[in-house]
Coordinates of C-alpha atoms in Angstrom, one line a residue:
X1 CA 0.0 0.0 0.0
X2 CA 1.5 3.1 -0.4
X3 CA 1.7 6.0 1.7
X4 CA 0.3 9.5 1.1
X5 CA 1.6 10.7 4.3
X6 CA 5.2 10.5 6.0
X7 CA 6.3 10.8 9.3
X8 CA 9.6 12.9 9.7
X9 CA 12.6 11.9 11.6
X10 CA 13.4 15.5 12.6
X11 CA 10.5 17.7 11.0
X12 CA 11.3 21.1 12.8
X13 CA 8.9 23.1 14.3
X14 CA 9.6 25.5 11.2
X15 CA 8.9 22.8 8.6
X16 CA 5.2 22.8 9.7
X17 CA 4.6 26.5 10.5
X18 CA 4.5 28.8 7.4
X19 CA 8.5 30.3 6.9
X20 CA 8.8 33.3 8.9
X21 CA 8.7 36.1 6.3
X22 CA 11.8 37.5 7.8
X23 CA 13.7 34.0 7.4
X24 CA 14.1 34.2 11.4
X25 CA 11.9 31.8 12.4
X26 CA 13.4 28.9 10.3
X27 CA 16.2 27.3 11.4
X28 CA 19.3 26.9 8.9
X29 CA 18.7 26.4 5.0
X30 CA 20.5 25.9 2.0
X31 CA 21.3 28.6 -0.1
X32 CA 18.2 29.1 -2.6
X33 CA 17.6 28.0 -6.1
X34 CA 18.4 30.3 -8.6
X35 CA 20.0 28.2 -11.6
X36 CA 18.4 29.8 -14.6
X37 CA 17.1 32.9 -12.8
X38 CA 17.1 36.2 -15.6
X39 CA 17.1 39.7 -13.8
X40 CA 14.6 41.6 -16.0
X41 CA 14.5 44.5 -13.8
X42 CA 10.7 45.3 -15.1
X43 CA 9.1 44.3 -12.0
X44 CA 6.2 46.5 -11.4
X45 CA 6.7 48.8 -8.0
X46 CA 4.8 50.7 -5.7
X47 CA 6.4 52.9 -2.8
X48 CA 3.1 53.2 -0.3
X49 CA 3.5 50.9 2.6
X50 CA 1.2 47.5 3.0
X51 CA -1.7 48.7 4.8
X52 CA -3.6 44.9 6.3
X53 CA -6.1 44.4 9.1
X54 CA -5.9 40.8 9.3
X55 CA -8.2 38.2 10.3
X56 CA -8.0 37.0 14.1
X57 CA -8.5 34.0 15.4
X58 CA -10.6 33.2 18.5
X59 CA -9.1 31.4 21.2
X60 CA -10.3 29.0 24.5
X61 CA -8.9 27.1 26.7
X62 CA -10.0 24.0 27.9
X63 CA -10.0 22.6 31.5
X64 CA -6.6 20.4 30.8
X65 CA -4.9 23.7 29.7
X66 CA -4.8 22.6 26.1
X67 CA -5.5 25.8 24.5
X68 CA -7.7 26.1 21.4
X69 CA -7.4 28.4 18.7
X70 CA -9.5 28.7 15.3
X71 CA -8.6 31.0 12.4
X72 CA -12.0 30.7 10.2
X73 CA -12.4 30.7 6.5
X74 CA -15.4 29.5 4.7
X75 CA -13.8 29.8 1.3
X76 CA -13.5 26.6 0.7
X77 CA -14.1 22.9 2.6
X78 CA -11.4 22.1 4.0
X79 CA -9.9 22.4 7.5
X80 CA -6.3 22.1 8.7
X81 CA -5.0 22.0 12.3
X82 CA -1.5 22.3 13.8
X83 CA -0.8 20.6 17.7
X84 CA 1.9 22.3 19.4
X85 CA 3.6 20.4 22.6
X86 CA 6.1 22.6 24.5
X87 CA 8.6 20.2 26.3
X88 CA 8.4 17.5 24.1
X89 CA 11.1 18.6 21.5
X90 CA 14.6 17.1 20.9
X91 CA 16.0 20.2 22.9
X92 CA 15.5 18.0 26.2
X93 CA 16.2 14.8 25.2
X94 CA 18.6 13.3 27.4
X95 CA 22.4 13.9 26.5
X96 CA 22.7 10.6 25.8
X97 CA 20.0 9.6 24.1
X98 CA 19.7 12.3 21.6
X99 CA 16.8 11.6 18.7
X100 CA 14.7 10.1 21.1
X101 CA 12.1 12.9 20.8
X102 CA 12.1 12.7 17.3
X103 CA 12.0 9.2 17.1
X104 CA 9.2 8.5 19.5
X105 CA 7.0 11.5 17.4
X106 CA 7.5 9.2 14.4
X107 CA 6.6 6.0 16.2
X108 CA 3.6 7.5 16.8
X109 CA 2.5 7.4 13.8
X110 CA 3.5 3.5 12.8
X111 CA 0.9 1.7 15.2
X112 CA -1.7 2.3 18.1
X113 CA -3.8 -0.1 20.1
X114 CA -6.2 -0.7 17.5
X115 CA -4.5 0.3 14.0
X116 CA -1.4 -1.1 12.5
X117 CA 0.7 1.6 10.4
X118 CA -1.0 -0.2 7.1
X119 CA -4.0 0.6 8.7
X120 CA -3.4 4.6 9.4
X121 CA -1.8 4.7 6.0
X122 CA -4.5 3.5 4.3
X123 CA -7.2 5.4 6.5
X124 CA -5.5 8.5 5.1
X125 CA -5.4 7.5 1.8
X126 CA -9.1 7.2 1.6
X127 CA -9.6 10.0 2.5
X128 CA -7.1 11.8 0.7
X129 CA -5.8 13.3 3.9
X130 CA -2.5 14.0 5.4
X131 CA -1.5 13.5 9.2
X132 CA 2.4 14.4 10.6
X133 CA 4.1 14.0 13.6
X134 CA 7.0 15.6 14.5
X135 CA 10.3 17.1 16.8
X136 CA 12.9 18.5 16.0
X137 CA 16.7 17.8 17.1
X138 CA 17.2 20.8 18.9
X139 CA 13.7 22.5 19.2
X140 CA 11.4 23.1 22.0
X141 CA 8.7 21.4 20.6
X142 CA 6.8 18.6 19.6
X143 CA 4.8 18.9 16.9
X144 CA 1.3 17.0 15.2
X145 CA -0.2 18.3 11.7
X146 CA -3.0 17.4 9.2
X147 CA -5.7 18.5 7.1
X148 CA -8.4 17.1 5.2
X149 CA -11.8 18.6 3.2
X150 CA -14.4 19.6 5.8
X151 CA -16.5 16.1 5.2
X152 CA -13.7 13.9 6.5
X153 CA -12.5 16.2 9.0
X154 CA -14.3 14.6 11.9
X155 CA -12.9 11.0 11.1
X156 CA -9.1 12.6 10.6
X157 CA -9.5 14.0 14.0
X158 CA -10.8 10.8 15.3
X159 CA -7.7 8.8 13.7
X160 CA -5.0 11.8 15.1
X161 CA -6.7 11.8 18.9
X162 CA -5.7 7.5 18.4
X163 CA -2.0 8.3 17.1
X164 CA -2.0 11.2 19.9
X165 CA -3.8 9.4 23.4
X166 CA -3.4 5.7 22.1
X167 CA -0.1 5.1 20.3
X168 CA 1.2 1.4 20.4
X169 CA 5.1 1.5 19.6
X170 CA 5.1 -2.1 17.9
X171 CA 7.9 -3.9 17.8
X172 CA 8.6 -4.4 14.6
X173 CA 8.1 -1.3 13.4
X174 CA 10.5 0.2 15.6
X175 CA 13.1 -2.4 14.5
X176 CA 12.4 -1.3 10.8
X177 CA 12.8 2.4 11.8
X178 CA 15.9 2.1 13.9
X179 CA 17.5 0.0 10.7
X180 CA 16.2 3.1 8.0
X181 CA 17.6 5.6 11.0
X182 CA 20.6 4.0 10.9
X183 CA 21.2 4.1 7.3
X184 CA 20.0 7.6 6.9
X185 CA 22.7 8.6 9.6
X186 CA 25.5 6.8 7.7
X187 CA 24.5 8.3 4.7
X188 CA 23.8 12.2 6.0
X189 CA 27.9 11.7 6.5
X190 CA 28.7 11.9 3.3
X191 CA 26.9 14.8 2.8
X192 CA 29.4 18.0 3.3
X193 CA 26.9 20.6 4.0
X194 CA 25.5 18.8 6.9
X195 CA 29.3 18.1 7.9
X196 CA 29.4 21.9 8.1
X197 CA 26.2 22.5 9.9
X198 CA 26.8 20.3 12.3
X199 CA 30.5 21.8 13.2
X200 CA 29.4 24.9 13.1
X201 CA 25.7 24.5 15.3
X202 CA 28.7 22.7 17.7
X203 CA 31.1 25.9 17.4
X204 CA 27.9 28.5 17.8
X205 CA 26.5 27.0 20.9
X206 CA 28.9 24.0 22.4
X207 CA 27.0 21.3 24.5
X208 CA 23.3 23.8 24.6
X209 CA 21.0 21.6 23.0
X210 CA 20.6 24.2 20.5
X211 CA 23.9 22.5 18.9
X212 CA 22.3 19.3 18.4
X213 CA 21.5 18.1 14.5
X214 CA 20.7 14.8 14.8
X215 CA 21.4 11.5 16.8
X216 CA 24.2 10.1 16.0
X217 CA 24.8 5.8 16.3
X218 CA 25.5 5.7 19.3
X219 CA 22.8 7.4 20.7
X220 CA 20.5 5.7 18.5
X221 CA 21.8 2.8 20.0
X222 CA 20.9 4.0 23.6
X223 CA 17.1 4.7 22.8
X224 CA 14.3 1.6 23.4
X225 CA 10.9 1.2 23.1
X226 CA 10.9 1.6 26.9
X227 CA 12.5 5.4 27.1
X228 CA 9.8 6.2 23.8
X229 CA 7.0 4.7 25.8
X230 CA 7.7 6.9 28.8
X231 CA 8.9 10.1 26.9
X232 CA 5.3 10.5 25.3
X233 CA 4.1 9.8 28.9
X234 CA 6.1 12.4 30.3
X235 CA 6.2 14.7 27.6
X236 CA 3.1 14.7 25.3
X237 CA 1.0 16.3 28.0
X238 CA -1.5 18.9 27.7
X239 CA -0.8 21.8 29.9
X240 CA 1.1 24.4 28.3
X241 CA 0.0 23.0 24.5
X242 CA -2.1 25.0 22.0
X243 CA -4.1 23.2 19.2
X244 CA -4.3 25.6 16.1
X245 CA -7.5 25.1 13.7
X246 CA -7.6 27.0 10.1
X247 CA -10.5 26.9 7.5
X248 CA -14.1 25.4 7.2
X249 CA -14.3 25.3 10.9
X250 CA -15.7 27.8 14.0
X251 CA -14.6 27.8 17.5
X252 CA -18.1 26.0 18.8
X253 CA -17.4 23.5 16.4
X254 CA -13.7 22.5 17.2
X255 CA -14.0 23.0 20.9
X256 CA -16.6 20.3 20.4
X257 CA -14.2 18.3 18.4
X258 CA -11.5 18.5 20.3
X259 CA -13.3 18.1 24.0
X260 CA -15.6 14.5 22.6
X261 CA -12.1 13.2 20.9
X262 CA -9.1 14.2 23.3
X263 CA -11.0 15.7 26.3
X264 CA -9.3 12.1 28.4
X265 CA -5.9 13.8 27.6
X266 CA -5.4 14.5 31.2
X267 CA -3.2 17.1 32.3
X268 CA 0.2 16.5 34.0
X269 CA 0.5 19.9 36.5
X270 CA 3.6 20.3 35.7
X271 CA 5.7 23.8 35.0
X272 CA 6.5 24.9 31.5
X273 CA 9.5 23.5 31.1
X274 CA 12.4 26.0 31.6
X275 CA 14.3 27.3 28.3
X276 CA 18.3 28.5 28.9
X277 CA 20.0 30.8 27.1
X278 CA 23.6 29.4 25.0
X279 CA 26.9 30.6 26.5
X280 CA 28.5 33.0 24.2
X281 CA 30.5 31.5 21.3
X282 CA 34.5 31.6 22.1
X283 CA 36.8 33.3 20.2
X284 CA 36.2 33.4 15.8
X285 CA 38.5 30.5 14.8
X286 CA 39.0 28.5 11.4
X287 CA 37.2 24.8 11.4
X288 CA 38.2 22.3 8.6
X289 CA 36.4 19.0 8.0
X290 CA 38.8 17.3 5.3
X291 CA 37.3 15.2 3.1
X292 CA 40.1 14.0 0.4
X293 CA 39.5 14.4 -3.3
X294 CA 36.5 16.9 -2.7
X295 CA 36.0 18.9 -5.7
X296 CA 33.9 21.6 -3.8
X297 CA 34.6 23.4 -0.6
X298 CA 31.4 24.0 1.3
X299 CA 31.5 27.2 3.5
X300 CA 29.2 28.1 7.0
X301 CA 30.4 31.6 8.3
X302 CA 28.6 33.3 11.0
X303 CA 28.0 33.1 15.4
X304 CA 24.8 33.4 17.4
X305 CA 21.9 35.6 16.9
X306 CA 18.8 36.6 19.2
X307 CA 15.5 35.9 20.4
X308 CA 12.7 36.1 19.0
X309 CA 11.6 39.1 20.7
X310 CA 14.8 40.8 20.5
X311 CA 14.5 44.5 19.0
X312 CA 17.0 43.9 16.2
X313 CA 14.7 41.0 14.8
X314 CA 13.4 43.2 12.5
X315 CA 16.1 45.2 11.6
X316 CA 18.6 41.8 11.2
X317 CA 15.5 40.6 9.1
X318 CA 16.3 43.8 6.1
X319 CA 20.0 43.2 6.5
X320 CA 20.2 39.4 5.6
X321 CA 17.7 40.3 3.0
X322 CA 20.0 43.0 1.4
X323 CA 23.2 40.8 2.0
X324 CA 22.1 36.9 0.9
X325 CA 18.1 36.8 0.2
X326 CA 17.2 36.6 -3.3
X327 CA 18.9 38.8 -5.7
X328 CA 20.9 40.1 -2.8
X329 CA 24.3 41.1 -2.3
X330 CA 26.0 37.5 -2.3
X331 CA 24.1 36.4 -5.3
X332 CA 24.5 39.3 -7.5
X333 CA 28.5 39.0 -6.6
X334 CA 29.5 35.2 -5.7
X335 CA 27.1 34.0 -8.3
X336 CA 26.7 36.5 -11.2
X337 CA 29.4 38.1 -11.3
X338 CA 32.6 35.8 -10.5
X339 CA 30.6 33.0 -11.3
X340 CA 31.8 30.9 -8.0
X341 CA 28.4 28.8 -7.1
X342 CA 25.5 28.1 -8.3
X343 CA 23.5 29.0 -4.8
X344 CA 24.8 31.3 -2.4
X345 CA 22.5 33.0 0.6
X346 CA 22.3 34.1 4.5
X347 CA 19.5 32.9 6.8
X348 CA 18.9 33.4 11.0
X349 CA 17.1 31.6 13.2
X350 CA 15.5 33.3 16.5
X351 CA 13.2 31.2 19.3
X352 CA 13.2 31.5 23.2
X353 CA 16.9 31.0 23.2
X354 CA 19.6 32.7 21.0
X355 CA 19.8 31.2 17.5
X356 CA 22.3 31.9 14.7
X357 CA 23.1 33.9 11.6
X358 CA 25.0 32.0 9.2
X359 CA 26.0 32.6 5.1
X360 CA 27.1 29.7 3.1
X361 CA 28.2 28.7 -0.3
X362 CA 29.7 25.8 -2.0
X363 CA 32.4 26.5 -4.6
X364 CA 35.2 24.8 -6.8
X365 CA 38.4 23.6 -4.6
X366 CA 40.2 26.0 -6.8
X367 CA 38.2 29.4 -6.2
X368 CA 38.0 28.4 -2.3
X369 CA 40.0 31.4 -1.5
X370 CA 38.8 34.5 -3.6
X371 CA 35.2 33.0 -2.8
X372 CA 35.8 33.3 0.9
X373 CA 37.2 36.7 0.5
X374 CA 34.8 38.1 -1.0
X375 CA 32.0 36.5 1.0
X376 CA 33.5 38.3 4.0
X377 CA 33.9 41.3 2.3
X378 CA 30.4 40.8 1.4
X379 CA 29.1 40.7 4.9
X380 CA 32.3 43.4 6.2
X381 CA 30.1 45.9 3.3
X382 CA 27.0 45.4 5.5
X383 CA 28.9 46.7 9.0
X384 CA 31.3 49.8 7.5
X385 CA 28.4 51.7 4.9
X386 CA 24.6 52.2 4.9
X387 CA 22.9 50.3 2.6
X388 CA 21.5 52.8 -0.6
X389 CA 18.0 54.3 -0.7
X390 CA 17.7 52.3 -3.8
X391 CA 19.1 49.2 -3.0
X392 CA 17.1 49.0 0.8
X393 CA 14.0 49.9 -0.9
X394 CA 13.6 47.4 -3.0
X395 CA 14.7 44.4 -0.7
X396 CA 12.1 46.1 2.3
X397 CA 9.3 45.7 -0.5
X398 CA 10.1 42.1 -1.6
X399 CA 9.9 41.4 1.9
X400 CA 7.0 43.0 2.3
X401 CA 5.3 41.6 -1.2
X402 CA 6.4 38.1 0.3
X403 CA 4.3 38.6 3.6
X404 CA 1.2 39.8 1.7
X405 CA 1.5 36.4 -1.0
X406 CA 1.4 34.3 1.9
X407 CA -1.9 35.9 3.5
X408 CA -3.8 34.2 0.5
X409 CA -3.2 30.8 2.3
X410 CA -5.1 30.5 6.0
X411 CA -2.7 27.7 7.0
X412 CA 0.2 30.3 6.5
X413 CA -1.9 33.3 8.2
X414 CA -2.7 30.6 11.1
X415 CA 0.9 30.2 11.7
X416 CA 1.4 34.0 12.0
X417 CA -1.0 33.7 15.1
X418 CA 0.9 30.3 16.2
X419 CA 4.2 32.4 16.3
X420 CA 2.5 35.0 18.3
X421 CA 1.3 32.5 20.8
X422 CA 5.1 31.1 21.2
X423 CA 6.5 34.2 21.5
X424 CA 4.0 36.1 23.3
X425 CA 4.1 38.9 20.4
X426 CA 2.0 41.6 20.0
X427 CA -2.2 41.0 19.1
X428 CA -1.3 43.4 16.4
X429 CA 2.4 42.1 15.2
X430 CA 1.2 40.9 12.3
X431 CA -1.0 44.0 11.4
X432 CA 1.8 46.3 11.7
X433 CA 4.6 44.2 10.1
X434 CA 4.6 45.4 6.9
X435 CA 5.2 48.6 9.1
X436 CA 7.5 47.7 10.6
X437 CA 9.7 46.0 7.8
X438 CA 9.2 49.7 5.8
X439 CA 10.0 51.6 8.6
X440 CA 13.8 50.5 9.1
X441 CA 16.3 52.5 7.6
X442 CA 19.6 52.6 6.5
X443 CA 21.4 53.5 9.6
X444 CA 19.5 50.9 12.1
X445 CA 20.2 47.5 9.3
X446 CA 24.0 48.8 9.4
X447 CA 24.0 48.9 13.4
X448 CA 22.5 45.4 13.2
X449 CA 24.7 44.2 10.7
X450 CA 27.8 45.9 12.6
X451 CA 26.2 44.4 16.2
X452 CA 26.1 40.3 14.7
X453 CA 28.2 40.4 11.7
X454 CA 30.9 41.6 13.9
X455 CA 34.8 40.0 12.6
X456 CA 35.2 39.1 16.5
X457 CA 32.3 36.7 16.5
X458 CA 32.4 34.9 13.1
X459 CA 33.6 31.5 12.9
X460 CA 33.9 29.8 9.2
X461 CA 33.4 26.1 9.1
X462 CA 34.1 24.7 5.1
X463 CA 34.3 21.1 4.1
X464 CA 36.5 20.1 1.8
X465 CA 40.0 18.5 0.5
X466 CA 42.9 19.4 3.3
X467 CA 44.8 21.6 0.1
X468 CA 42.4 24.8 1.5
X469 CA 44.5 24.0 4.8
X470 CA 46.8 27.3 4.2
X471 CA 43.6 29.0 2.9
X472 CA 41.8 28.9 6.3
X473 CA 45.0 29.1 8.2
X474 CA 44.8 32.7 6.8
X475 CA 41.4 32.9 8.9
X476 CA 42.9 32.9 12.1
X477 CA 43.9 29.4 14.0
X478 CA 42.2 26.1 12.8
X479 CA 41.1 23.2 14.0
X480 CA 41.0 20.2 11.8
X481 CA 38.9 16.9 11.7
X482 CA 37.3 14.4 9.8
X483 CA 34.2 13.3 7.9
X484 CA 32.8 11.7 11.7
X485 CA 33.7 14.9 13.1
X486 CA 37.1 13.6 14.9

């Protein structure tokens, strides 16, 4: 039978919330597509600032804390929801049992007491449906997702409360998903970008969990049945979660929903669980991972960022736009004009805890140095001189044009409210944003650029053959390892 629906290893929070707008509330990326990408410069353009009253969603909350929100739209039948579980993400997995959040999210999904995974899989399928479960290596959160049109709503809900309340762990599905893990961990080695993400989320923030990528063989190794059963005991709990509803749907009607289908999720009474802040990165160093015969060297340079809430969000958002969003200032130089790589951007990520800013490119072996020069000068450009009228303008609007294109979806505009909810934002954030993005100028995306793009904090990670050695040697002093990170 095949499956419509997957359940994700290590689906971040961000991979089922709409992208931030800003790029801050997504963890790391790779640079974007722009192979075949013809600047026509005939775009049309229009200087008054995005004026939106947005819809808002009404909330409750329900006896076990679970709180309900519901962003209607009658437009058309269908109805998606989004189940959000503070304390149950991959940031508190035990140190040495790392993935087991994940793991036991996906488990979830491959058996409950009265439904094999062929079963669920093939509920879904009929009726054309989609339900996720998922945690992220180093986020907060645990995360459930699905949608389905209006008629078959009720029965998706029925099937999620079962994966949710009821889940089984077989056996031998968790001997089939630990073999799959296992290969997908061997194989994710020979990968360089994620050899340079994972050095440099280990440079950035040390032993914080915000460091970790994924479980590695031995910690794979350490994880049972056992420890998953008593994780989603532990950890799935009701108290502090919110339960997110978008489309054919009102309050009445999903409080009903959700009180006749989960209302025996009992709460724990236990405290939101605490969130620490990383300890600041050490001194900017040079890290190589060697990987002999490489043809490409495959560059991370950057340190931590902020919170979510931090006051320079919005500015940092305008300066990576200007420096490596699309058509920005890495592209337009790394890409079209010396021709070095094929993709080439910067991206931030901001939560309850400091994230990071990071650019990265792949290039030849050969053009490793110039590449990395000029990439520095790139970002060094963003601290020393204001951006120009023109050149902020138009990036401020593209944000801006990209925020109003993703109103048209209500699971998109739900996750606006679900980010406000995490982050305690504003009720008007989202109102005022396009504001807010047109209101920065020149002089405050410098002082941000100057404030995280400072020389003292970046470290450079690249992957590649040991003949860059001298290269990054030129970077200040380097430490060298291997493809397993030794």
């Amino acid at each position: 039978m095949r499956r419509t629906t997957v359940a994700v290893l290590a689906v971040s929070l961000a991979t089922l919330l709409p992208p931030d707008p800003a790029l801050g509330q997504a963890g790391p990326q790779q640079p974007p597509s722009t192979v075949g990408m013809v600047v026509k410069g005939k775009a049309p353009v229009s200087n008054a600032v995005l004026a939106v009253t947005l819809p808002h969603p009404q909330e409750a909350t329900l006896a076990n804390g679970l709180r309900v929100m519901v962003l209607e739209d009658h437009r058309l039948p269908r109805i998606s929801f989004q189940l959000i579980i503070p304390g149950a993400g991959g940031y508190y997995d035990p140190a040495a049992k790392i993935g087991l959040s994940g793991l036991t999210a996906q488990m979830m999904r491959e058996g409950t007491a009265t439904k094999s995974s062929q079963q669920i899989s093939q509920a879904l399928e009929t009726m054309s449906a989609n339900l996720n479960v998922g945690s992220g290596a180093s986020g907060t959160q645990a995360t459930m997702s699905g949608s389905a049109l209006t008629e078959n709503f009720g029965r998706l809900f029925e099937l999620a409360a079962d994966v949710l309340l009821d889940p089984s762990f077989p056996a031998d599905e968790w001997d089939r998903l630990k073999t799959r893990t296992r290969a997908g961990l061997t194989q994710q080695r020979t990968q360089p970008q994620f050899l340079a993400q994972e050095r440099f989320s280990k440079v950035v923030f040390g032993d914080h969990p915000a460091s970790r990528v994924a479980a590695t063989p031995e910690t794979l190794d350490a994880i049972t049945r056992d420890a998953m059963v008593e994780w989603h005991r532990t950890r799935c709990v009701p108290d502090h979660a919110l339960i997110a509803f978008a489309g054919d749907i009102t309050l009445a009607a999903a409080r009903t929903l959700v009180e006749s289908k989960i209302g025996a999720w009992k709460k724990a009474g236990a405290p939101k669980p605490p969130v620490a802040e990383p300890v600041p990165a050490g001194p900017p160093k040079a890290y190589l991972i060697a990987r002999p015969g490489s043809v490409q060297t495959s560059f991370v340079v950057g340190a931590q960022s902020m919170t979510r809430t931090d006051p320079d969000y919005v500015p940092l958002t305008v300066a990576n736009r200007v420096l490596g969003g699309a058509m920005g200032r890495l592209f337009r130089h790394l890409r079209e004009e010396k021709g070095y790589t094929y993709g080439v951007g910067s991206f931030f990520s901001a939560s309850e805890h400091r994230g990071q800013w990071s650019a990265s490119t792949s290039v030849r072996t050969d053009v490793t140095e110039p590449a990395l020069n000029d990439l520095l000068a790139d970002i060094d450009a963003m601290r020393t001189a204001p951006v120009p009228e023109k050149e902020l303008n138009d990036h401020k609007r593209a944000i801006v044009a990209g925020f109003a294109l993703s109103l048209e979806s209500p699971e998109q505009l739900l996750g606006y409210y679900v980010q406000s909810w995490m982050y305690s934002l504003p009720a008007d954030y989202w109102d005022k944003y396009p504001a807010l993005i047109s209101g920065v100028t020149a002089e405050q995306a410098q002082a941000a650029a100057s404030k995280y793009w400072n020389a003292s904090r970046l470290q450079i990670v690249a992957v590649g053959d040991a003949k860059i050695t001298e290269t990054m040697k030129k970077r200040g002093p380097i430490e060298m390892y291997d493809a397993d990170g030794k």
